[in-house]
Amino acid sequence: MQEMWKTFFSSGPFIPHGHCYLWQTPLVWLHLTSDSIIALAYFSIPITLVYFISKREDLPFDWIFAMFGGFIVACGITHIFEVWTLWHPTYWISGTMKAITAMISFATAILLVDLMPQALALPSPAQLESANRLLEAEIVERQLAEAALQKAKEELEIRVEERTAELKCQTQQLEQALSELKQAQSNLIQSEKMSSLGQLVAGVAHEINNPINFIYGNVTPAREYADSLLEVVNIYQEQYPNPLPAVKEKLKSVDLDFIKSDLRQILISIKKGAERILGIVKSLRIFSRHDEAEMKLADIHEGIDSTLMILQSRLNANPGFASIQVIKEYGNLPQIECYPGQLNQVFMNILANAIDALEEDSHSTSIATNEANPRLIKISTQILESQVVEIRISNNGSEITESVRNQLFNPFFTTKPVGKGIGLGLSISYQIITARHKGELQCISAPGKGAEFIIKIPMSLQ
């Protein structure tokens, strides 16, 4: 075995190929150069194939390229041995390399035959070009469809935006209409309420007016008659100082001297009471404004006083509550053009709320505190330089917080318990001042200073 390997790698009795070429230099160089170039070419081709396979991972049968690479490398080695055997006659090694090349080439040929149907099944360049054209057409068609879809989407979005804007506008209109409807309903309720109150007050004033006028008109004649009768009694006593026993007994029982002194006082009290009732009737008629035009020249102070008269029972002291003192600081106001009945309604709402606030404070404080800090309502009027009448109504109750002030004139907003109020009074008042009289109504409040309502209305509505 060892002898065989020695023979395999030794030159043996063979002579180099150069002897066959008679060592002619041109011929040796021809074979040397040709075989070297062929070997280099063979060795470069597998490098290119490896690079190609690495860049094309999608090849369906890349293994055949590996077989071709092995075959080409083997061929290159055989040409290297051709150069080697020019000087070294190791023909066993050269032959073995040729045998290996033959096996690789034969195996490649067999596999290539088996691969041929698959290779033939691959599309031709014309087929690929046709498929490419079809694919491009399909891409264009899809792009057109996508463009049409995008256009339809944009048109749909525009329509949706337009419809949304229309719905939003309609919603706003409906909300405004609902708000106006609620406001009209609240105005109608309050107007009907005040109209009924005005009719009731006017009716009561009318019913009281006739009998009180009768009483007041007969007080003076009754006093004159009483004076005449008393004068007759005095003359009778002077002329008959000693009356009959029956008359004398009657005089003692009726106490004639007391009747003489008290009768005049009774008649004077009746007259004063009748005058007081007549004043109340006048105030009721002024407050109701039932028999006057809706817009006219009116005395603001007269309307405030009539409202205070209506609320007098709430201003007076009650069990558990001290009286509320009203301080008036009236300026020199002329009659102004206004809706007096509606202004009286505003005065009623603001003053009633002030009384409610003071009563609520009385619940939460002790009697000693109430006596130390008497409850006050202050009313002041003046004319501003811009020919605007300013009316201020304040109380020394609790502070109105900013959150409440921001909603104070909203319809149906109230801080009162259920059944105490429905939140329409100040809302209606705000509408009367701002819409009907083109004025301003605001509320200011600070800790320890209660609340103050400021009314500003022009002296003329023209």
CSV table of C-alpha atoms in Angstrom, one decimal:
chain,number,residue,atom,x,y,z
A,1,MET,CA,0.0,0.0,0.0
A,2,GLN,CA,2.8,2.3,0.9
A,3,GLU,CA,4.6,1.4,-2.4
A,4,MET,CA,1.4,2.3,-4.2
A,5,TRP,CA,1.2,5.8,-2.6
A,6,LYS,CA,4.9,6.4,-3.3
A,7,THR,CA,4.3,5.4,-7.0
A,8,PHE,CA,1.2,7.7,-7.0
A,9,PHE,CA,3.1,10.8,-5.9
A,10,SER,CA,6.4,10.1,-7.6
A,11,SER,CA,7.4,10.8,-11.2
A,12,GLY,CA,8.4,7.2,-11.8
A,13,PRO,CA,10.0,6.4,-15.1
A,14,PHE,CA,7.9,9.0,-16.9
A,15,ILE,CA,9.3,12.0,-18.7
A,16,PRO,CA,7.7,15.5,-18.5
A,17,HIS,CA,5.5,16.8,-21.2
A,18,GLY,CA,8.2,19.2,-22.1
A,19,HIS,CA,10.2,16.4,-23.7
A,20,CYS,CA,7.2,15.8,-26.0
A,21,TYR,CA,7.5,19.4,-27.1
A,22,LEU,CA,11.3,18.9,-27.5
A,23,TRP,CA,11.6,21.8,-25.0
A,24,GLN,CA,10.9,24.2,-27.8
A,25,THR,CA,10.5,27.5,-25.9
A,26,PRO,CA,7.7,29.0,-28.0
A,27,LEU,CA,5.7,25.8,-27.9
A,28,VAL,CA,6.2,25.5,-24.1
A,29,TRP,CA,5.2,29.1,-23.6
A,30,LEU,CA,2.2,28.6,-25.8
A,31,HIS,CA,0.9,25.7,-23.7
A,32,LEU,CA,1.9,27.4,-20.4
A,33,THR,CA,0.1,30.6,-21.3
A,34,SER,CA,-3.0,28.9,-22.7
A,35,ASP,CA,-3.5,26.5,-19.8
A,36,SER,CA,-2.9,29.3,-17.2
A,37,ILE,CA,-5.4,31.7,-18.8
A,38,ILE,CA,-8.0,28.9,-19.1
A,39,ALA,CA,-7.4,28.0,-15.4
A,40,LEU,CA,-7.8,31.6,-14.3
A,41,ALA,CA,-11.0,31.9,-16.4
A,42,TYR,CA,-12.3,28.7,-14.9
A,43,PHE,CA,-11.5,29.9,-11.3
A,44,SER,CA,-13.2,33.4,-11.9
A,45,ILE,CA,-16.5,31.9,-13.2
A,46,PRO,CA,-17.4,30.2,-9.8
A,47,ILE,CA,-16.7,33.5,-8.0
A,48,THR,CA,-19.2,35.2,-10.3
A,49,LEU,CA,-21.7,32.4,-9.8
A,50,VAL,CA,-21.4,32.7,-6.0
A,51,TYR,CA,-22.0,36.4,-6.2
A,52,PHE,CA,-25.0,35.9,-8.5
A,53,ILE,CA,-26.6,33.3,-6.2
A,54,SER,CA,-26.0,35.5,-3.1
A,55,LYS,CA,-27.9,38.3,-4.8
A,56,ARG,CA,-30.7,36.2,-6.2
A,57,GLU,CA,-32.1,34.3,-3.3
A,58,ASP,CA,-35.3,33.7,-5.3
A,59,LEU,CA,-33.7,31.3,-7.8
A,60,PRO,CA,-35.8,28.1,-8.1
A,61,PHE,CA,-32.8,25.7,-8.4
A,62,ASP,CA,-29.7,27.3,-7.2
A,63,TRP,CA,-28.0,24.0,-6.5
A,64,ILE,CA,-27.3,23.5,-10.3
A,65,PHE,CA,-25.1,26.6,-10.1
A,66,ALA,CA,-23.2,25.0,-7.3
A,67,MET,CA,-22.7,21.8,-9.5
A,68,PHE,CA,-21.5,24.0,-12.4
A,69,GLY,CA,-19.1,25.8,-10.0
A,70,GLY,CA,-17.6,22.5,-8.9
A,71,PHE,CA,-17.3,21.2,-12.4
A,72,ILE,CA,-15.6,24.5,-13.6
A,73,VAL,CA,-13.2,24.5,-10.6
A,74,ALA,CA,-12.2,20.9,-11.4
A,75,CYS,CA,-11.7,21.8,-15.0
A,76,GLY,CA,-9.4,24.7,-14.0
A,77,ILE,CA,-7.4,22.4,-11.7
A,78,THR,CA,-6.8,20.0,-14.6
A,79,HIS,CA,-5.4,22.8,-16.7
A,80,ILE,CA,-3.1,23.7,-13.7
A,81,PHE,CA,-1.9,20.1,-13.8
A,82,GLU,CA,-1.3,20.5,-17.5
A,83,VAL,CA,1.2,23.2,-16.7
A,84,TRP,CA,2.6,21.2,-13.8
A,85,THR,CA,3.3,18.1,-15.9
A,86,LEU,CA,5.3,20.2,-18.4
A,87,TRP,CA,8.2,19.8,-15.9
A,88,HIS,CA,6.9,17.2,-13.4
A,89,PRO,CA,5.6,14.0,-14.8
A,90,THR,CA,3.2,13.2,-11.9
A,91,TYR,CA,0.7,11.7,-14.3
A,92,TRP,CA,-1.1,9.7,-11.6
A,93,ILE,CA,-2.2,12.8,-9.7
A,94,SER,CA,-3.1,14.6,-13.0
A,95,GLY,CA,-5.1,11.6,-14.2
A,96,THR,CA,-6.9,11.3,-10.8
A,97,MET,CA,-7.9,15.0,-11.1
A,98,LYS,CA,-9.2,14.4,-14.5
A,99,ALA,CA,-11.2,11.4,-13.2
A,100,ILE,CA,-12.7,13.6,-10.5
A,101,THR,CA,-13.5,16.2,-13.1
A,102,ALA,CA,-15.1,13.5,-15.2
A,103,MET,CA,-17.3,12.3,-12.3
A,104,ILE,CA,-18.4,15.9,-11.5
A,105,SER,CA,-19.1,16.7,-15.1
A,106,PHE,CA,-21.0,13.4,-15.6
A,107,ALA,CA,-23.1,14.0,-12.5
A,108,THR,CA,-23.8,17.5,-13.6
A,109,ALA,CA,-24.9,16.3,-17.0
A,110,ILE,CA,-27.3,13.7,-15.5
A,111,LEU,CA,-28.8,16.3,-13.1
A,112,LEU,CA,-29.1,18.8,-16.0
A,113,VAL,CA,-31.1,16.3,-18.0
A,114,ASP,CA,-33.5,15.7,-15.1
A,115,LEU,CA,-33.7,19.5,-14.6
A,116,MET,CA,-34.4,20.2,-18.2
A,117,PRO,CA,-38.3,19.9,-18.0
A,118,GLN,CA,-38.4,22.3,-15.1
A,119,ALA,CA,-36.1,24.7,-16.9
A,120,LEU,CA,-38.3,24.4,-20.0
A,121,ALA,CA,-41.3,25.1,-17.9
A,122,LEU,CA,-39.9,28.5,-16.9
A,123,PRO,CA,-41.6,31.4,-18.8
A,124,SER,CA,-39.8,32.8,-21.7
A,125,PRO,CA,-38.8,36.5,-22.0
A,126,ALA,CA,-41.7,37.1,-24.3
A,127,GLN,CA,-44.1,35.4,-21.8
A,128,LEU,CA,-42.5,37.4,-19.0
A,129,GLU,CA,-42.9,40.6,-21.0
A,130,SER,CA,-46.5,39.8,-21.8
A,131,ALA,CA,-47.2,39.0,-18.1
A,132,ASN,CA,-45.4,42.2,-17.3
A,133,ARG,CA,-47.6,44.1,-19.6
A,134,LEU,CA,-50.7,42.5,-18.1
A,135,LEU,CA,-49.4,43.3,-14.7
A,136,GLU,CA,-48.8,46.9,-15.6
A,137,ALA,CA,-52.3,47.1,-17.1
A,138,GLU,CA,-53.7,45.7,-13.9
A,139,ILE,CA,-51.6,48.1,-11.8
A,140,VAL,CA,-52.9,51.0,-13.9
A,141,GLU,CA,-56.4,49.7,-13.6
A,142,ARG,CA,-56.0,49.4,-9.8
A,143,GLN,CA,-54.5,52.8,-9.6
A,144,LEU,CA,-57.4,54.2,-11.5
A,145,ALA,CA,-59.8,52.4,-9.3
A,146,GLU,CA,-57.9,53.6,-6.2
A,147,ALA,CA,-58.0,57.2,-7.6
A,148,ALA,CA,-61.7,56.8,-8.2
A,149,LEU,CA,-62.2,55.4,-4.7
A,150,GLN,CA,-60.1,58.2,-3.2
A,151,LYS,CA,-62.2,60.8,-5.1
A,152,ALA,CA,-65.4,59.1,-4.0
A,153,LYS,CA,-64.0,59.1,-0.4
A,154,GLU,CA,-63.2,62.8,-0.6
A,155,GLU,CA,-66.6,63.6,-2.1
A,156,LEU,CA,-68.2,61.5,0.7
A,157,GLU,CA,-66.2,63.3,3.3
A,158,ILE,CA,-67.2,66.7,1.8
A,159,ARG,CA,-70.8,65.6,1.9
A,160,VAL,CA,-70.5,64.3,5.4
A,161,GLU,CA,-68.9,67.6,6.5
A,162,GLU,CA,-71.6,69.6,4.7
A,163,ARG,CA,-74.3,67.5,6.2
A,164,THR,CA,-72.7,67.7,9.6
A,165,ALA,CA,-72.5,71.5,9.3
A,166,GLU,CA,-76.2,71.6,8.2
A,167,LEU,CA,-77.1,69.3,11.2
A,168,LYS,CA,-75.0,71.5,13.5
A,169,CYS,CA,-76.7,74.6,12.2
A,170,GLN,CA,-80.1,73.0,12.5
A,171,THR,CA,-79.2,71.9,16.0
A,172,GLN,CA,-78.2,75.4,16.9
A,173,GLN,CA,-81.4,76.8,15.4
A,174,LEU,CA,-83.4,74.2,17.3
A,175,GLU,CA,-81.6,75.0,20.6
A,176,GLN,CA,-82.1,78.7,20.0
A,177,ALA,CA,-85.8,78.1,19.2
A,178,LEU,CA,-86.1,75.9,22.3
A,179,SER,CA,-84.4,78.6,24.4
A,180,GLU,CA,-86.7,81.3,22.9
A,181,LEU,CA,-89.7,79.0,23.5
A,182,LYS,CA,-88.7,78.5,27.1
A,183,GLN,CA,-88.0,82.2,27.5
A,184,ALA,CA,-91.4,83.0,25.9
A,185,GLN,CA,-93.1,80.4,28.1
A,186,SER,CA,-91.5,81.8,31.2
A,187,ASN,CA,-92.4,85.3,30.2
A,188,LEU,CA,-95.9,84.2,29.5
A,189,ILE,CA,-96.1,82.5,32.9
A,190,GLN,CA,-94.7,85.5,34.7
A,191,SER,CA,-96.7,87.9,32.7
A,192,GLU,CA,-99.9,85.9,33.3
A,193,LYS,CA,-99.0,85.7,37.0
A,194,MET,CA,-98.4,89.5,37.2
A,195,SER,CA,-101.4,90.2,35.1
A,196,SER,CA,-103.6,88.1,37.5
A,197,LEU,CA,-101.9,89.7,40.4
A,198,GLY,CA,-102.5,93.2,38.9
A,199,GLN,CA,-106.2,92.3,38.2
A,200,LEU,CA,-106.6,91.0,41.7
A,201,VAL,CA,-104.9,94.0,43.3
A,202,ALA,CA,-106.9,96.4,41.0
A,203,GLY,CA,-110.1,94.6,41.9
A,204,VAL,CA,-109.4,94.6,45.6
A,205,ALA,CA,-108.5,98.3,45.4
A,206,HIS,CA,-111.7,99.1,43.5
A,207,GLU,CA,-113.8,97.1,46.0
A,208,ILE,CA,-112.2,98.8,48.9
A,209,ASN,CA,-112.2,102.2,47.3
A,210,ASN,CA,-116.0,102.7,47.3
A,211,PRO,CA,-116.8,101.8,50.9
A,212,ILE,CA,-113.7,103.7,52.2
A,213,ASN,CA,-114.7,106.7,50.2
A,214,PHE,CA,-118.1,106.5,51.8
A,215,ILE,CA,-116.6,106.2,55.3
A,216,TYR,CA,-114.1,109.0,54.6
A,217,GLY,CA,-116.7,111.3,53.1
A,218,ASN,CA,-119.1,110.8,56.1
A,219,VAL,CA,-116.5,111.3,58.8
A,220,THR,CA,-116.5,115.1,58.5
A,221,PRO,CA,-120.4,115.4,58.6
A,222,ALA,CA,-120.5,112.9,61.5
A,223,ARG,CA,-117.9,115.0,63.4
A,224,GLU,CA,-119.9,118.2,62.7
A,225,TYR,CA,-123.1,116.4,63.9
A,226,ALA,CA,-121.4,115.1,67.0
A,227,ASP,CA,-120.1,118.6,67.8
A,228,SER,CA,-123.6,120.0,67.4
A,229,LEU,CA,-125.1,117.4,69.7
A,230,LEU,CA,-122.4,117.9,72.3
A,231,GLU,CA,-123.0,121.7,72.1
A,232,VAL,CA,-126.8,121.1,72.6
A,233,VAL,CA,-125.9,118.9,75.6
A,234,ASN,CA,-123.7,121.6,77.1
A,235,ILE,CA,-126.4,124.2,76.7
A,236,TYR,CA,-128.9,121.9,78.3
A,237,GLN,CA,-126.6,121.3,81.2
A,238,GLU,CA,-126.1,125.0,81.6
A,239,GLN,CA,-129.8,125.8,81.5
A,240,TYR,CA,-130.9,122.8,83.6
A,241,PRO,CA,-128.2,122.2,86.1
A,242,ASN,CA,-130.6,120.0,88.1
A,243,PRO,CA,-132.1,117.5,85.8
A,244,LEU,CA,-134.9,115.0,86.6
A,245,PRO,CA,-133.8,111.9,88.7
A,246,ALA,CA,-134.2,109.6,85.7
A,247,VAL,CA,-132.0,111.8,83.5
A,248,LYS,CA,-129.5,112.2,86.3
A,249,GLU,CA,-129.3,108.5,86.8
A,250,LYS,CA,-128.7,107.9,83.0
A,251,LEU,CA,-126.0,110.5,82.9
A,252,LYS,CA,-124.1,108.7,85.6
A,253,SER,CA,-124.4,105.4,83.8
A,254,VAL,CA,-123.2,106.6,80.4
A,255,ASP,CA,-120.3,108.7,81.8
A,256,LEU,CA,-121.2,111.8,79.6
A,257,ASP,CA,-117.9,113.6,80.3
A,258,PHE,CA,-115.8,110.6,79.0
A,259,ILE,CA,-118.0,110.4,75.9
A,260,LYS,CA,-117.5,114.2,75.2
A,261,SER,CA,-113.7,113.8,75.3
A,262,ASP,CA,-113.5,110.4,73.6
A,263,LEU,CA,-116.0,110.9,70.7
A,264,ARG,CA,-113.8,113.5,69.0
A,265,GLN,CA,-110.8,111.2,69.3
A,266,ILE,CA,-112.8,108.3,67.8
A,267,LEU,CA,-113.8,110.4,64.8
A,268,ILE,CA,-110.3,111.7,64.3
A,269,SER,CA,-109.0,108.1,64.4
A,270,ILE,CA,-111.6,107.0,61.9
A,271,LYS,CA,-110.6,109.8,59.6
A,272,LYS,CA,-106.9,108.9,59.9
A,273,GLY,CA,-107.7,105.2,59.3
A,274,ALA,CA,-109.7,106.1,56.3
A,275,GLU,CA,-106.9,108.2,55.0
A,276,ARG,CA,-104.5,105.4,55.5
A,277,ILE,CA,-106.7,102.9,53.7
A,278,LEU,CA,-107.1,105.4,50.8
A,279,GLY,CA,-103.3,105.7,50.6
A,280,ILE,CA,-103.1,101.9,50.5
A,281,VAL,CA,-105.7,101.7,47.7
A,282,LYS,CA,-103.8,104.4,45.8
A,283,SER,CA,-100.6,102.4,46.2
A,284,LEU,CA,-102.3,99.2,45.0
A,285,ARG,CA,-103.6,101.0,42.0
A,286,ILE,CA,-100.2,102.5,41.2
A,287,PHE,CA,-98.6,99.0,41.6
A,288,SER,CA,-101.1,97.2,39.4
A,289,ARG,CA,-101.1,100.0,36.7
A,290,HIS,CA,-104.3,98.2,35.5
A,291,ASP,CA,-106.0,101.3,34.3
A,292,GLU,CA,-103.0,103.0,32.5
A,293,ALA,CA,-101.3,102.7,29.1
A,294,GLU,CA,-98.4,100.3,29.0
A,295,MET,CA,-95.7,102.9,28.2
A,296,LYS,CA,-95.9,106.3,29.7
A,297,LEU,CA,-94.2,108.9,31.8
A,298,ALA,CA,-94.1,107.7,35.4
A,299,ASP,CA,-92.6,108.5,38.8
A,300,ILE,CA,-90.0,105.8,39.7
A,301,HIS,CA,-90.2,106.7,43.4
A,302,GLU,CA,-93.9,106.2,43.4
A,303,GLY,CA,-93.5,102.7,41.9
A,304,ILE,CA,-90.9,101.8,44.5
A,305,ASP,CA,-93.0,103.1,47.4
A,306,SER,CA,-96.1,101.2,46.2
A,307,THR,CA,-94.0,98.0,46.0
A,308,LEU,CA,-92.7,98.6,49.5
A,309,MET,CA,-96.3,99.0,50.7
A,310,ILE,CA,-97.3,95.7,49.2
A,311,LEU,CA,-94.3,94.0,51.0
A,312,GLN,CA,-94.9,95.9,54.2
A,313,SER,CA,-96.1,92.8,56.1
A,314,ARG,CA,-92.8,91.1,55.3
A,315,LEU,CA,-90.8,94.1,56.4
A,316,ASN,CA,-92.5,94.3,59.8
A,317,ALA,CA,-91.3,92.3,62.8
A,318,ASN,CA,-92.6,88.7,63.0
A,319,PRO,CA,-92.2,86.0,65.6
A,320,GLY,CA,-88.6,85.0,65.5
A,321,PHE,CA,-87.6,87.8,63.0
A,322,ALA,CA,-86.7,91.3,63.6
A,323,SER,CA,-88.1,94.0,61.4
A,324,ILE,CA,-86.3,95.0,58.2
A,325,GLN,CA,-85.3,98.6,58.0
A,326,VAL,CA,-85.6,100.3,54.7
A,327,ILE,CA,-83.3,103.3,54.0
A,328,LYS,CA,-84.3,105.5,51.1
A,329,GLU,CA,-81.8,107.8,49.4
A,330,TYR,CA,-83.9,109.2,46.6
A,331,GLY,CA,-82.4,111.7,44.1
A,332,ASN,CA,-84.3,114.4,42.3
A,333,LEU,CA,-85.8,112.4,39.5
A,334,PRO,CA,-88.2,113.7,36.9
A,335,GLN,CA,-90.8,111.4,35.4
A,336,ILE,CA,-89.2,109.1,32.9
A,337,GLU,CA,-90.6,107.3,29.9
A,338,CYS,CA,-91.0,103.6,30.8
A,339,TYR,CA,-93.3,100.7,31.3
A,340,PRO,CA,-94.3,101.4,34.9
A,341,GLY,CA,-96.1,98.1,35.5
A,342,GLN,CA,-93.2,96.1,34.3
A,343,LEU,CA,-90.7,98.2,36.4
A,344,ASN,CA,-92.9,97.6,39.4
A,345,GLN,CA,-92.6,93.9,38.7
A,346,VAL,CA,-88.8,94.3,38.6
A,347,PHE,CA,-88.8,96.1,42.0
A,348,MET,CA,-91.1,93.4,43.4
A,349,ASN,CA,-88.8,90.6,42.3
A,350,ILE,CA,-85.6,92.2,43.6
A,351,LEU,CA,-87.0,93.4,46.9
A,352,ALA,CA,-88.7,90.1,47.5
A,353,ASN,CA,-85.4,88.3,46.9
A,354,ALA,CA,-83.6,90.7,49.3
A,355,ILE,CA,-86.2,90.0,52.0
A,356,ASP,CA,-85.8,86.2,51.4
A,357,ALA,CA,-82.0,86.5,51.7
A,358,LEU,CA,-82.3,88.5,55.0
A,359,GLU,CA,-84.8,86.0,56.4
A,360,GLU,CA,-82.6,83.1,55.5
A,361,ASP,CA,-79.7,84.8,57.3
A,362,SER,CA,-81.9,85.2,60.4
A,363,HIS,CA,-82.5,81.4,60.5
A,364,SER,CA,-78.8,80.8,60.6
A,365,THR,CA,-77.8,83.4,63.2
A,366,SER,CA,-78.8,83.9,66.8
A,367,ILE,CA,-81.3,86.5,68.1
A,368,ALA,CA,-78.4,88.5,69.8
A,369,THR,CA,-76.6,88.7,66.5
A,370,ASN,CA,-79.7,89.8,64.7
A,371,GLU,CA,-80.2,92.6,67.2
A,372,ALA,CA,-76.6,93.6,67.1
A,373,ASN,CA,-76.7,93.7,63.2
A,374,PRO,CA,-80.1,95.0,62.2
A,375,ARG,CA,-81.4,93.9,58.8
A,376,LEU,CA,-81.2,96.7,56.2
A,377,ILE,CA,-82.4,97.3,52.7
A,378,LYS,CA,-81.1,100.4,51.1
A,379,ILE,CA,-82.6,102.0,48.0
A,380,SER,CA,-80.9,104.9,46.2
A,381,THR,CA,-81.6,106.7,42.9
A,382,GLN,CA,-79.8,109.2,40.9
A,383,ILE,CA,-79.4,110.6,37.4
A,384,LEU,CA,-76.1,109.9,35.6
A,385,GLU,CA,-74.4,112.3,33.2
A,386,SER,CA,-75.5,110.2,30.2
A,387,GLN,CA,-79.2,110.9,30.9
A,388,VAL,CA,-79.5,107.5,32.5
A,389,VAL,CA,-81.4,106.8,35.7
A,390,GLU,CA,-79.6,104.5,38.1
A,391,ILE,CA,-81.4,102.6,40.8
A,392,ARG,CA,-79.5,100.7,43.4
A,393,ILE,CA,-81.2,98.2,45.8
A,394,SER,CA,-78.8,96.5,48.3
A,395,ASN,CA,-79.1,94.4,51.5
A,396,ASN,CA,-76.7,93.5,54.2
A,397,GLY,CA,-77.3,89.7,53.9
A,398,SER,CA,-74.9,87.0,52.9
A,399,GLU,CA,-72.5,87.3,49.9
A,400,ILE,CA,-73.7,85.9,46.6
A,401,THR,CA,-70.8,83.7,45.2
A,402,GLU,CA,-69.4,84.3,41.7
A,403,SER,CA,-70.7,81.0,40.4
A,404,VAL,CA,-74.2,81.9,41.5
A,405,ARG,CA,-73.9,85.5,40.1
A,406,ASN,CA,-72.9,84.0,36.7
A,407,GLN,CA,-76.2,82.1,36.5
A,408,LEU,CA,-78.4,84.6,38.4
A,409,PHE,CA,-80.4,85.8,35.4
A,410,ASN,CA,-80.7,82.4,33.7
A,411,PRO,CA,-84.2,81.0,33.3
A,412,PHE,CA,-85.2,78.5,35.9
A,413,PHE,CA,-82.0,78.9,38.0
A,414,THR,CA,-82.7,79.2,41.7
A,415,THR,CA,-80.9,78.6,45.0
A,416,LYS,CA,-84.2,78.4,46.9
A,417,PRO,CA,-85.7,75.1,48.1
A,418,VAL,CA,-88.4,73.3,46.1
A,419,GLY,CA,-91.7,75.1,46.4
A,420,LYS,CA,-90.0,78.4,47.3
A,421,GLY,CA,-89.2,79.6,43.8
A,422,ILE,CA,-88.9,78.5,40.2
A,423,GLY,CA,-86.1,80.8,39.0
A,424,LEU,CA,-88.1,83.1,36.8
A,425,GLY,CA,-88.3,86.3,38.7
A,426,LEU,CA,-84.8,87.7,38.1
A,427,SER,CA,-84.7,86.2,34.5
A,428,ILE,CA,-87.9,88.1,33.7
A,429,SER,CA,-86.6,91.2,35.4
A,430,TYR,CA,-83.4,91.0,33.3
A,431,GLN,CA,-85.5,90.8,30.1
A,432,ILE,CA,-87.7,93.7,31.2
A,433,ILE,CA,-84.6,96.0,31.9
A,434,THR,CA,-82.4,95.0,28.9
A,435,ALA,CA,-84.9,94.2,26.2
A,436,ARG,CA,-87.9,96.4,27.0
A,437,HIS,CA,-86.1,99.4,28.5
A,438,LYS,CA,-82.7,99.1,26.7
A,439,GLY,CA,-80.9,99.3,30.0
A,440,GLU,CA,-78.6,97.3,32.2
A,441,LEU,CA,-79.2,95.0,35.2
A,442,GLN,CA,-76.2,93.7,37.2
A,443,CYS,CA,-75.5,92.2,40.6
A,444,ILE,CA,-72.4,92.9,42.6
A,445,SER,CA,-71.5,91.2,45.9
A,446,ALA,CA,-68.6,91.1,48.3
A,447,PRO,CA,-68.0,89.2,51.6
A,448,GLY,CA,-69.6,91.1,54.5
A,449,LYS,CA,-71.4,93.5,52.2
A,450,GLY,CA,-74.3,91.5,51.1
A,451,ALA,CA,-75.6,92.0,47.6
A,452,GLU,CA,-76.5,95.0,45.4
A,453,PHE,CA,-78.6,95.1,42.3
A,454,ILE,CA,-77.9,98.0,39.9
A,455,ILE,CA,-80.5,99.1,37.4
A,456,LYS,CA,-79.7,101.5,34.7
A,457,ILE,CA,-82.4,102.7,32.2
A,458,PRO,CA,-82.4,105.6,29.8
A,459,MET,CA,-84.8,108.5,30.7
A,460,SER,CA,-86.4,108.2,27.3
A,461,LEU,CA,-87.1,105.1,25.2
A,462,GLN,CA,-87.2,107.0,21.9
